[in-house]
């Protein structure tokens, strides 16, 4: 019956998949700690208007929005940045700057389900708030680079651009912001011809159209060459030139700091979200067309939410897509080998002793299962094997009388009789 299936676009995560999601989340949280980002938890449900402001037409259309029983227009969050900006504009208004915040959790977009695109997905999200020094943009990129490295990707690269380039051209051409947003959205979707047609319909000068076209063509791996060409292309548009200089400065800083990653600079790069004002970037790996993470600078959003004028930059690596990329690149989870013990009582009367032993071992931080199905020892042993246990402890009457149990090393297929007093030590000894 259909109510026993997950809702379209929603997924169950069985243990192996849940482990991967939590693994990436763990690495992302460790990284937050290493870079001085404090974790915050914001609600999954927010006012629709907060989430809608400055996101994008696409996101606005695809929000899970509804009226709650109190008649409030609310929505499931499609991203974290709006919630963080709300915090900074309100409860964290007086927090000392810079503020470095980390959050992670599930997000919701009514996207068409396909490979790497889900209706419920996870992000790790880092926001660096209160400074527009290029060092802050650099830190966010460095941190993303560090995450990719720590997850063990063999190859990855950043696509980098600057929102100020296209906005600089369009502003000077007198294109209204709403129209600009629609053009950016089409560019984000790689629908370049439609974007240019829309630009033409917005009464841009012939020179403007030529510059836009050339800007879209200006891209490549040689950073200084691309930036030089881009600067020549947009020379008539002061704000666009300033944007390229800012981008150059950030990339120069990363290079001088010896932060190494592959880059493709695209002068005509646009991201769908409307709040971006400065550098924008996305993370990619080979064989996956979709971005594993994206971010950029947004200097006006907090002000728009009633806060002080507060520059900010951030990034959101997509946890689900990082997991997909790890699978694709056959990157294994770096989980340290752990002992896992199954305690089996030979007969019914000894089951409480098995439970007692399990508590002692857990005190020594050894993960323990107790045979709970009332199975005979041989069956219980094959079950322990199937569950990946490293050891089995067999509690039998004879040994117990002498304060001992049988310890089986299931990997080495060896067994010995050990004193209960030294059981945890004996188990730990096996893995050194
Ligand atoms: P975004 O590019 O919309 O940016 O999303 C960031 C990442 O979330 C994407 O690169 C992707 O990995 C993942 N993602 C997005 N939509 C889906 C989906 N439907 N299914 C699976 N994964 C998805 C933001 O959300 C901005 N808030 C990032 C940011 C933070 N900018 C500044 N601070």
Tab-separated table of C-alpha atoms and ligand atoms in Angstrom:
chain	number	residue	atom	x	y	z
A	1	UNK	CA	0.000	0.000	0.000
A	2	UNK	CA	1.309	3.379	-0.917
A	3	UNK	CA	1.391	4.707	2.647
A	4	UNK	CA	4.139	2.185	3.349
A	5	UNK	CA	6.396	3.684	0.710
A	6	UNK	CA	8.455	6.795	1.396
A	7	UNK	CA	6.954	9.974	-0.034
A	8	UNK	CA	8.400	10.716	-3.506
A	9	UNK	CA	11.806	12.367	-3.148
A	10	UNK	CA	12.225	11.237	0.488
A	11	UNK	CA	14.672	8.500	1.394
A	12	UNK	CA	15.274	6.047	4.210
A	13	UNK	CA	18.909	5.644	5.175
A	14	UNK	CA	19.652	2.062	6.135
A	15	UNK	CA	22.636	1.562	8.483
A	16	UNK	CA	25.396	1.513	5.824
A	17	UNK	CA	24.090	4.706	4.177
A	18	UNK	CA	23.356	6.457	7.457
A	19	UNK	CA	26.931	5.692	8.519
A	20	UNK	CA	28.272	7.502	5.450
A	21	UNK	CA	26.121	10.589	6.008
A	22	UNK	CA	27.154	10.761	9.659
A	23	UNK	CA	30.800	10.180	8.746
A	24	UNK	CA	30.877	13.214	6.420
A	25	UNK	CA	28.975	15.217	9.017
A	26	UNK	CA	31.560	14.231	11.631
A	27	UNK	CA	34.495	15.309	9.460
A	28	UNK	CA	32.662	18.571	8.654
A	29	UNK	CA	32.072	19.235	12.356
A	30	UNK	CA	35.694	18.484	13.235
A	31	UNK	CA	36.738	20.956	10.566
A	32	UNK	CA	34.410	23.602	12.009
A	33	UNK	CA	36.119	23.111	15.340
A	34	UNK	CA	39.597	23.349	13.808
A	35	UNK	CA	38.730	26.636	12.084
A	36	UNK	CA	36.955	28.131	15.088
A	37	UNK	CA	33.331	27.875	13.895
A	38	UNK	CA	30.784	27.422	16.672
A	39	UNK	CA	27.760	25.265	16.053
A	40	UNK	CA	24.242	26.655	16.118
A	41	UNK	CA	20.962	24.825	15.657
A	42	UNK	CA	18.126	26.650	13.931
A	43	UNK	CA	14.597	25.360	13.293
A	44	UNK	CA	13.624	23.331	10.241
A	45	UNK	CA	10.502	25.475	9.961
A	46	UNK	CA	10.796	29.222	9.334
A	47	UNK	CA	8.530	32.019	8.137
A	48	UNK	CA	8.055	31.714	4.405
A	49	UNK	CA	8.924	35.372	3.855
A	50	UNK	CA	12.301	35.009	5.542
A	51	UNK	CA	13.265	32.066	3.345
A	52	UNK	CA	11.821	33.627	0.208
A	53	UNK	CA	13.592	36.969	0.461
A	54	UNK	CA	16.664	36.978	-1.790
A	55	UNK	CA	16.769	33.247	-2.361
A	56	UNK	CA	15.768	32.627	-5.966
A	57	UNK	CA	12.656	32.233	-8.069
A	58	UNK	CA	13.417	28.543	-8.379
A	59	UNK	CA	13.747	28.030	-4.639
A	60	UNK	CA	10.653	30.135	-3.931
A	61	UNK	CA	8.646	27.943	-6.301
A	62	UNK	CA	10.002	24.755	-4.795
A	63	UNK	CA	9.658	25.387	-1.111
A	64	UNK	CA	7.535	23.089	1.026
A	65	UNK	CA	5.360	25.999	2.083
A	66	UNK	CA	2.098	25.811	3.980
A	67	UNK	CA	-0.033	27.531	6.579
A	68	UNK	CA	0.331	26.133	10.083
A	69	UNK	CA	-2.739	25.665	12.278
A	70	UNK	CA	-2.228	29.180	13.622
A	71	UNK	CA	-2.544	30.544	10.091
A	72	UNK	CA	1.157	31.471	9.751
A	73	UNK	CA	2.710	31.094	6.327
A	74	UNK	CA	5.700	28.867	6.999
A	75	UNK	CA	8.081	26.680	5.014
A	76	UNK	CA	10.635	23.908	5.526
A	77	UNK	CA	14.054	25.495	5.143
A	78	UNK	CA	15.594	25.066	1.684
A	79	UNK	CA	18.993	26.311	2.947
A	80	UNK	CA	20.646	27.664	6.108
A	81	UNK	CA	21.927	31.091	5.107
A	82	UNK	CA	18.627	32.916	5.637
A	83	UNK	CA	18.281	31.446	9.146
A	84	UNK	CA	21.837	32.437	10.046
A	85	UNK	CA	21.307	35.963	8.692
A	86	UNK	CA	18.150	36.140	10.844
A	87	UNK	CA	20.173	35.157	13.905
A	88	UNK	CA	22.807	37.806	13.204
A	89	UNK	CA	20.181	40.482	12.615
A	90	UNK	CA	18.407	39.650	15.880
A	91	UNK	CA	19.715	37.514	18.750
A	92	UNK	CA	23.377	37.739	17.800
A	93	UNK	CA	23.279	41.402	16.858
A	94	UNK	CA	25.830	42.345	19.486
A	95	UNK	CA	28.089	39.326	19.254
A	96	UNK	CA	31.747	40.248	18.726
A	97	UNK	CA	32.913	40.119	15.143
A	98	UNK	CA	33.837	38.154	13.239
A	99	UNK	CA	31.199	35.558	13.999
A	100	UNK	CA	31.965	32.104	12.736
A	101	UNK	CA	29.006	29.774	12.725
A	102	UNK	CA	28.569	26.180	11.688
A	103	UNK	CA	25.357	24.234	11.303
A	104	UNK	CA	24.288	20.991	9.761
A	105	UNK	CA	20.989	19.294	9.153
A	106	UNK	CA	18.333	18.441	6.625
A	107	UNK	CA	16.933	20.816	4.030
A	108	UNK	CA	13.932	20.583	1.740
A	109	UNK	CA	13.427	21.554	-1.895
A	110	UNK	CA	10.698	20.233	-4.157
A	111	UNK	CA	13.283	19.523	-6.876
A	112	UNK	CA	12.656	16.868	-9.513
A	113	UNK	CA	14.236	13.757	-7.958
A	114	UNK	CA	17.220	12.555	-10.001
A	115	UNK	CA	20.806	11.461	-9.484
A	116	UNK	CA	22.254	13.665	-6.735
A	117	UNK	CA	19.104	15.757	-6.444
A	118	UNK	CA	16.775	14.964	-3.592
A	119	UNK	CA	13.823	16.625	-1.919
A	120	UNK	CA	15.339	16.080	1.492
A	121	UNK	CA	19.089	16.499	1.625
A	122	UNK	CA	21.839	17.430	4.068
A	123	UNK	CA	24.331	20.252	4.157
A	124	UNK	CA	27.199	21.263	6.382
A	125	UNK	CA	27.122	25.053	6.450
A	126	UNK	CA	29.816	27.519	7.448
A	127	UNK	CA	29.271	31.286	7.671
A	128	UNK	CA	31.966	33.871	8.413
A	129	UNK	CA	30.250	37.107	9.368
A	130	UNK	CA	31.382	40.647	9.978
A	131	UNK	CA	34.294	41.251	7.641
A	132	UNK	CA	34.779	41.841	3.938
A	133	UNK	CA	38.538	41.456	4.018
A	134	UNK	CA	39.664	39.131	1.195
A	135	UNK	CA	41.230	36.924	3.882
A	136	UNK	CA	37.723	35.895	4.925
A	137	UNK	CA	36.800	34.802	1.390
A	138	UNK	CA	40.087	32.949	1.317
A	139	UNK	CA	39.322	31.212	4.617
A	140	UNK	CA	36.001	29.908	3.348
A	141	UNK	CA	37.631	28.507	0.207
A	142	UNK	CA	40.537	27.085	2.196
A	143	UNK	CA	38.131	25.375	4.561
A	144	UNK	CA	36.195	23.824	1.661
A	145	UNK	CA	39.468	22.703	0.139
A	146	UNK	CA	40.438	21.166	3.464
A	147	UNK	CA	37.145	19.278	3.633
A	148	UNK	CA	37.651	17.813	0.153
A	149	UNK	CA	41.181	16.790	1.140
A	150	UNK	CA	40.140	15.254	4.453
A	151	UNK	CA	37.402	13.250	2.769
A	152	UNK	CA	40.118	11.806	0.542
A	153	UNK	CA	39.067	12.906	-2.964
A	154	UNK	CA	41.727	12.060	-5.489
A	155	UNK	CA	40.778	14.924	-7.794
A	156	UNK	CA	38.499	17.910	-7.370
A	157	UNK	CA	38.392	21.493	-8.475
A	158	UNK	CA	36.738	24.801	-7.742
A	159	UNK	CA	34.721	26.792	-10.223
A	160	UNK	CA	35.137	30.394	-9.171
A	161	UNK	CA	33.666	33.688	-10.265
A	162	UNK	CA	32.401	36.946	-8.836
A	163	UNK	CA	28.823	38.148	-8.759
A	164	UNK	CA	30.045	41.728	-9.121
A	165	UNK	CA	31.174	41.144	-12.703
A	166	UNK	CA	27.780	40.487	-14.298
A	167	UNK	CA	25.935	42.718	-11.818
A	168	UNK	CA	28.445	45.511	-12.557
A	169	UNK	CA	27.699	45.318	-16.273
A	170	UNK	CA	23.917	45.011	-15.829
A	171	UNK	CA	23.726	47.805	-13.228
A	172	UNK	CA	25.609	50.216	-15.430
A	173	UNK	CA	23.307	49.227	-18.304
A	174	UNK	CA	20.364	50.188	-16.105
A	175	UNK	CA	18.814	46.698	-15.882
A	176	UNK	CA	16.413	46.471	-12.932
A	177	UNK	CA	17.354	44.071	-10.139
A	178	UNK	CA	14.413	41.733	-10.715
A	179	UNK	CA	15.329	41.357	-14.364
A	180	UNK	CA	18.972	40.817	-13.403
A	181	UNK	CA	17.930	38.004	-11.091
A	182	UNK	CA	16.083	36.263	-13.921
A	183	UNK	CA	19.142	36.576	-16.165
A	184	UNK	CA	21.388	35.155	-13.412
A	185	UNK	CA	19.018	32.260	-12.908
A	186	UNK	CA	19.172	31.339	-16.601
A	187	UNK	CA	22.967	31.617	-16.560
A	188	UNK	CA	23.097	29.399	-13.465
A	189	UNK	CA	21.158	26.808	-15.463
A	190	UNK	CA	23.644	27.190	-18.348
A	191	UNK	CA	20.834	28.538	-20.545
A	192	UNK	CA	23.167	31.168	-21.999
A	193	UNK	CA	21.204	31.975	-25.189
A	194	UNK	CA	17.990	32.584	-23.265
A	195	UNK	CA	19.892	34.748	-20.794
A	196	UNK	CA	21.292	36.855	-23.633
A	197	UNK	CA	17.859	37.154	-25.246
A	198	UNK	CA	16.434	38.360	-21.932
A	199	UNK	CA	19.317	40.810	-21.612
A	200	UNK	CA	18.531	42.164	-25.086
A	201	UNK	CA	14.885	42.581	-24.108
A	202	UNK	CA	16.056	44.602	-21.097
A	203	UNK	CA	17.258	47.362	-23.440
A	204	UNK	CA	20.933	46.789	-22.943
A	205	UNK	CA	23.196	48.708	-25.347
A	206	UNK	CA	24.808	46.862	-28.240
A	207	UNK	CA	28.153	47.292	-26.499
A	208	UNK	CA	26.617	45.814	-23.341
A	209	UNK	CA	25.491	42.699	-25.213
A	210	UNK	CA	28.912	42.265	-26.823
A	211	UNK	CA	30.611	42.630	-23.439
A	212	UNK	CA	28.189	40.155	-21.830
A	213	UNK	CA	28.828	37.590	-24.573
A	214	UNK	CA	32.582	37.962	-24.260
A	215	UNK	CA	32.373	37.788	-20.474
A	216	UNK	CA	30.537	34.475	-20.728
A	217	UNK	CA	33.310	33.151	-22.950
A	218	UNK	CA	36.082	34.243	-20.606
A	219	UNK	CA	37.054	31.207	-18.578
A	220	UNK	CA	39.932	28.840	-17.994
A	221	UNK	CA	42.433	27.303	-15.623
A	222	UNK	CA	45.139	29.903	-15.984
A	223	UNK	CA	43.902	32.295	-13.302
A	224	UNK	CA	46.020	35.333	-14.088
A	225	UNK	CA	45.396	34.994	-17.840
A	226	UNK	CA	41.611	34.728	-17.406
A	227	UNK	CA	41.515	37.667	-15.023
A	228	UNK	CA	43.628	39.767	-17.400
A	229	UNK	CA	41.334	38.991	-20.328
A	230	UNK	CA	38.227	39.579	-18.214
A	231	UNK	CA	39.496	42.968	-17.118
A	232	UNK	CA	40.056	43.954	-20.734
A	233	UNK	CA	36.589	42.716	-21.734
A	234	UNK	CA	34.726	44.695	-19.032
A	235	UNK	CA	37.050	47.734	-19.076
A	236	UNK	CA	34.113	50.151	-19.633
A	237	UNK	CA	32.298	48.956	-16.506
A	238	UNK	CA	34.003	50.211	-13.343
A	239	UNK	CA	32.210	47.989	-10.812
A	240	UNK	CA	32.885	44.910	-12.918
A	241	UNK	CA	36.577	45.823	-13.047
A	242	UNK	CA	36.600	46.267	-9.260
A	243	UNK	CA	34.981	42.828	-8.898
A	244	UNK	CA	37.708	41.219	-10.990
A	245	UNK	CA	40.365	42.955	-8.902
A	246	UNK	CA	38.738	41.668	-5.723
A	247	UNK	CA	38.646	38.136	-7.153
A	248	UNK	CA	42.301	38.465	-8.167
A	249	UNK	CA	43.254	39.554	-4.685
A	250	UNK	CA	41.487	36.593	-3.033
A	251	UNK	CA	43.059	34.074	-5.393
A	252	UNK	CA	46.472	35.668	-4.979
A	253	UNK	CA	46.140	35.343	-1.212
A	254	UNK	CA	45.297	31.646	-1.449
A	255	UNK	CA	48.255	31.061	-3.725
A	256	UNK	CA	50.641	32.967	-1.467
A	257	UNK	CA	49.367	31.034	1.547
A	258	UNK	CA	50.280	27.861	-0.283
A	259	UNK	CA	46.711	26.583	-0.352
A	260	UNK	CA	46.701	24.303	-3.360
A	261	UNK	CA	43.702	23.347	-5.493
A	262	UNK	CA	42.671	23.223	-9.131
A	263	UNK	CA	40.614	26.173	-10.277
A	264	UNK	CA	38.511	27.116	-13.237
A	265	UNK	CA	37.797	30.823	-13.254
A	266	UNK	CA	34.649	31.828	-15.113
A	267	UNK	CA	34.009	35.536	-15.541
A	268	UNK	CA	30.374	34.872	-16.476
A	269	UNK	CA	29.684	32.442	-13.602
A	270	UNK	CA	26.358	33.085	-11.847
A	271	UNK	CA	24.778	31.276	-8.916
A	272	UNK	CA	21.024	31.133	-8.575
A	273	UNK	CA	20.776	32.616	-5.072
A	274	UNK	CA	20.006	36.312	-5.227
A	275	UNK	CA	21.835	37.441	-2.114
A	276	UNK	CA	25.363	37.015	-3.469
A	277	UNK	CA	27.339	40.213	-3.893
A	278	UNK	CA	30.979	39.056	-4.197
A	279	UNK	CA	32.996	35.938	-4.887
A	280	UNK	CA	30.999	32.809	-5.738
A	281	UNK	CA	32.290	29.287	-6.087
A	282	UNK	CA	31.341	25.632	-6.400
A	283	UNK	CA	33.207	22.392	-5.762
A	284	UNK	CA	33.352	19.638	-8.394
A	285	UNK	CA	34.856	16.184	-8.885
A	286	UNK	CA	35.372	14.325	-12.203
A	287	UNK	CA	32.456	12.211	-13.498
A	288	UNK	CA	29.832	14.128	-11.520
A	289	UNK	CA	28.237	17.035	-13.331
A	290	UNK	CA	26.637	18.370	-10.171
A	291	UNK	CA	28.266	20.693	-7.635
A	292	UNK	CA	29.276	19.070	-4.346
A	293	UNK	CA	29.085	22.391	-2.552
A	294	UNK	CA	28.602	26.051	-3.208
A	295	UNK	CA	29.092	29.362	-1.533
A	296	UNK	CA	29.921	32.982	-1.819
A	297	UNK	CA	29.859	36.453	-0.309
A	298	UNK	CA	26.611	38.160	0.626
A	299	UNK	CA	27.133	41.619	2.095
A	300	UNK	CA	23.548	42.931	2.055
A	301	UNK	CA	21.348	40.145	3.435
A	302	UNK	CA	21.747	40.818	7.162
A	303	UNK	CA	20.945	44.486	6.617
A	304	UNK	CA	17.871	43.467	4.637
A	305	UNK	CA	16.706	41.476	7.671
A	306	UNK	CA	16.944	44.610	9.822
A	307	UNK	CA	20.436	44.051	11.154
A	308	UNK	CA	23.379	46.367	10.943
A	309	UNK	CA	25.285	46.578	7.717
A	310	UNK	CA	27.222	43.312	8.036
A	311	UNK	CA	29.353	41.717	5.344
A	312	UNK	CA	29.408	37.918	5.266
A	313	UNK	CA	30.697	34.977	3.300
A	314	UNK	CA	29.888	31.291	3.560
A	315	UNK	CA	29.763	27.866	2.023
A	316	UNK	CA	27.491	24.852	2.150
A	317	UNK	CA	28.993	21.519	1.153
A	318	UNK	CA	26.189	19.100	0.267
A	319	UNK	CA	26.619	16.001	2.414
A	320	UNK	CA	24.608	13.640	0.167
A	321	UNK	CA	26.603	14.603	-2.885
A	322	UNK	CA	29.901	14.307	-1.035
A	323	UNK	CA	28.867	10.753	-0.170
A	324	UNK	CA	27.973	10.058	-3.828
A	325	UNK	CA	31.364	11.403	-4.904
A	326	UNK	CA	33.138	9.278	-2.292
A	327	UNK	CA	31.338	6.200	-3.636
A	328	UNK	CA	32.228	7.149	-7.189
A	329	UNK	CA	35.902	7.703	-6.359
A	330	UNK	CA	35.863	4.582	-4.174
A	331	UNK	CA	37.096	6.577	-1.210
A	332	UNK	CA	36.760	4.535	1.947
A	333	UNK	CA	35.589	5.907	5.267
A	334	UNK	CA	38.517	6.377	7.601
A	335	UNK	CA	36.903	4.729	10.571
A	336	UNK	CA	39.387	3.312	13.045
A	337	UNK	CA	39.175	-0.420	13.565
A	338	UNK	CA	37.095	-1.136	16.623
A	339	UNK	CA	36.510	-4.237	18.611
A	340	UNK	CA	32.977	-5.463	18.605
A	341	UNK	CA	32.062	-8.195	21.026
A	342	UNK	CA	29.181	-10.662	21.129
A	343	UNK	CA	28.489	-12.279	24.483
A	344	UNK	CA	26.825	-15.637	24.333
A	345	UNK	CA	25.477	-17.487	27.346
A	346	UNK	CA	25.643	-21.254	26.990
A	347	UNK	CA	22.337	-21.758	28.804
A	348	UNK	CA	19.402	-19.768	30.024
A	349	UNK	CA	20.531	-19.380	33.654
A	350	UNK	CA	23.713	-17.688	32.552
A	351	UNK	CA	22.012	-14.934	30.559
A	352	UNK	CA	22.021	-12.456	33.421
A	353	UNK	CA	25.749	-13.053	33.828
A	354	UNK	CA	26.131	-12.232	30.108
A	355	UNK	CA	24.296	-8.954	30.659
A	356	UNK	CA	26.456	-8.163	33.688
A	357	UNK	CA	29.613	-8.803	31.650
A	358	UNK	CA	28.326	-6.589	28.829
A	359	UNK	CA	28.007	-3.674	31.255
A	360	UNK	CA	31.592	-4.149	32.455
A	361	UNK	CA	32.945	-4.204	28.908
A	362	UNK	CA	30.948	-1.115	27.885
A	363	UNK	CA	32.454	0.692	30.873
A	364	UNK	CA	35.804	-0.007	29.226
A	365	UNK	CA	34.322	1.576	26.034
A	366	UNK	CA	34.141	-1.727	24.173
A	367	UNK	CA	31.023	-2.044	21.970
A	368	UNK	CA	29.090	-5.120	23.021
A	369	UNK	CA	26.091	-7.077	21.828
A	370	UNK	CA	24.474	-9.780	23.893
A	371	UNK	CA	22.913	-12.749	22.125
A	372	UNK	CA	19.210	-11.977	22.466
A	373	UNK	CA	17.515	-14.620	20.360
A	374	UNK	CA	18.108	-17.545	22.694
A	375	UNK	CA	20.167	-19.273	20.009
A	376	UNK	CA	22.527	-22.192	20.578
A	377	UNK	CA	26.223	-21.310	20.720
A	378	UNK	CA	27.131	-22.450	17.180
A	379	UNK	CA	24.229	-20.493	15.612
A	380	UNK	CA	24.998	-17.487	17.796
A	381	UNK	CA	28.634	-17.612	16.663
A	382	UNK	CA	27.769	-17.533	12.979
A	383	UNK	CA	25.408	-14.625	13.684
A	384	UNK	CA	28.244	-12.795	15.459
A	385	UNK	CA	30.422	-13.349	12.382
A	386	UNK	CA	27.693	-12.016	10.110
A	387	UNK	CA	27.447	-8.883	12.238
A	388	UNK	CA	31.184	-8.269	11.932
A	389	UNK	CA	31.995	-8.983	15.573
A	390	UNK	CA	35.721	-9.232	16.276
A	391	UNK	CA	35.261	-11.330	19.416
A	392	UNK	CA	32.785	-13.636	21.046
A	393	UNK	CA	32.693	-14.222	24.767
A	394	UNK	CA	31.136	-17.537	25.696
A	395	UNK	CA	29.802	-17.772	29.216
A	396	UNK	CA	29.726	-21.403	30.339
A	397	UNK	CA	29.104	-22.979	33.751
A	398	UNK	CA	32.443	-24.742	34.037
A	399	UNK	CA	34.626	-21.706	33.312
A	400	UNK	CA	32.398	-19.386	35.297
A	401	UNK	CA	32.971	-21.421	38.446
A	402	UNK	CA	36.639	-20.438	38.168
A	403	UNK	CA	35.792	-16.809	37.399
A	404	UNK	CA	36.650	-17.333	33.718
A	405	UNK	CA	35.033	-17.214	30.258
A	406	UNK	CA	35.976	-18.364	26.769
A	407	UNK	CA	37.244	-15.551	24.573
A	408	UNK	CA	37.111	-16.257	20.849
A	409	UNK	CA	39.011	-14.059	18.438
A	410	UNK	CA	36.710	-14.334	15.427
A	411	UNK	CA	39.176	-12.812	12.983
A	412	UNK	CA	42.108	-15.041	13.891
A	413	UNK	CA	39.823	-17.978	14.607
A	414	UNK	CA	41.564	-18.627	17.927
A	415	UNK	CA	40.175	-19.062	21.378
A	416	UNK	CA	41.500	-18.931	24.923
A	417	UNK	CA	40.148	-19.075	28.435
A	418	UNK	CA	40.567	-15.798	30.279
A	419	UNK	CA	39.788	-14.462	33.717
A	420	UNK	CA	36.730	-12.197	33.836
A	421	UNK	CA	38.837	-9.675	35.754
A	422	UNK	CA	41.161	-9.238	32.776
A	423	UNK	CA	38.595	-9.722	29.988
A	424	UNK	CA	38.493	-6.129	28.734
A	425	UNK	CA	42.286	-5.878	28.788
A	426	UNK	CA	42.562	-9.139	26.847
A	427	UNK	CA	40.132	-7.874	24.205
A	428	UNK	CA	41.878	-4.513	23.872
A	429	UNK	CA	45.232	-6.284	23.613
A	430	UNK	CA	44.114	-7.944	20.372
A	431	UNK	CA	43.949	-4.648	18.536
A	432	UNK	CA	46.942	-3.169	20.322
B	1	LIG	P1	23.305	25.852	-2.900
B	1	LIG	O1	24.251	25.909	-4.060
B	1	LIG	O2	21.882	26.046	-3.175
B	1	LIG	O3	23.833	26.931	-1.861
B	1	LIG	O4	23.489	24.464	-2.167
B	1	LIG	C1	24.762	24.051	-1.690
B	1	LIG	C2	24.931	22.562	-1.927
B	1	LIG	O5	23.825	21.833	-1.372
B	1	LIG	C3	24.946	22.145	-3.382
B	1	LIG	O6	26.222	22.342	-3.965
B	1	LIG	C4	24.595	20.675	-3.282
B	1	LIG	O7	25.728	19.912	-2.926
B	1	LIG	C5	23.609	20.661	-2.132
B	1	LIG	N1	22.241	20.616	-2.677
B	1	LIG	C6	21.461	21.643	-3.048
B	1	LIG	N2	20.260	21.204	-3.492
B	1	LIG	C7	20.290	19.858	-3.388
B	1	LIG	C8	19.354	18.793	-3.686
B	1	LIG	N3	18.138	19.042	-4.139
B	1	LIG	N4	19.754	17.527	-3.454
B	1	LIG	C9	20.984	17.244	-2.965
B	1	LIG	N5	21.892	18.187	-2.667
B	1	LIG	C10	21.564	19.469	-2.874
B	1	LIG	C11	23.243	27.191	-0.668
B	1	LIG	O8	22.393	26.500	-0.165
B	1	LIG	C12	23.821	28.385	0.041
B	1	LIG	N6	23.056	28.592	1.259
B	1	LIG	C13	25.305	28.188	0.312
B	1	LIG	C14	25.910	29.338	1.064
B	1	LIG	C15	26.179	29.392	2.393
B	1	LIG	N7	26.243	30.505	0.533
B	1	LIG	C16	26.730	31.305	1.503
B	1	LIG	N8	26.669	30.631	2.624
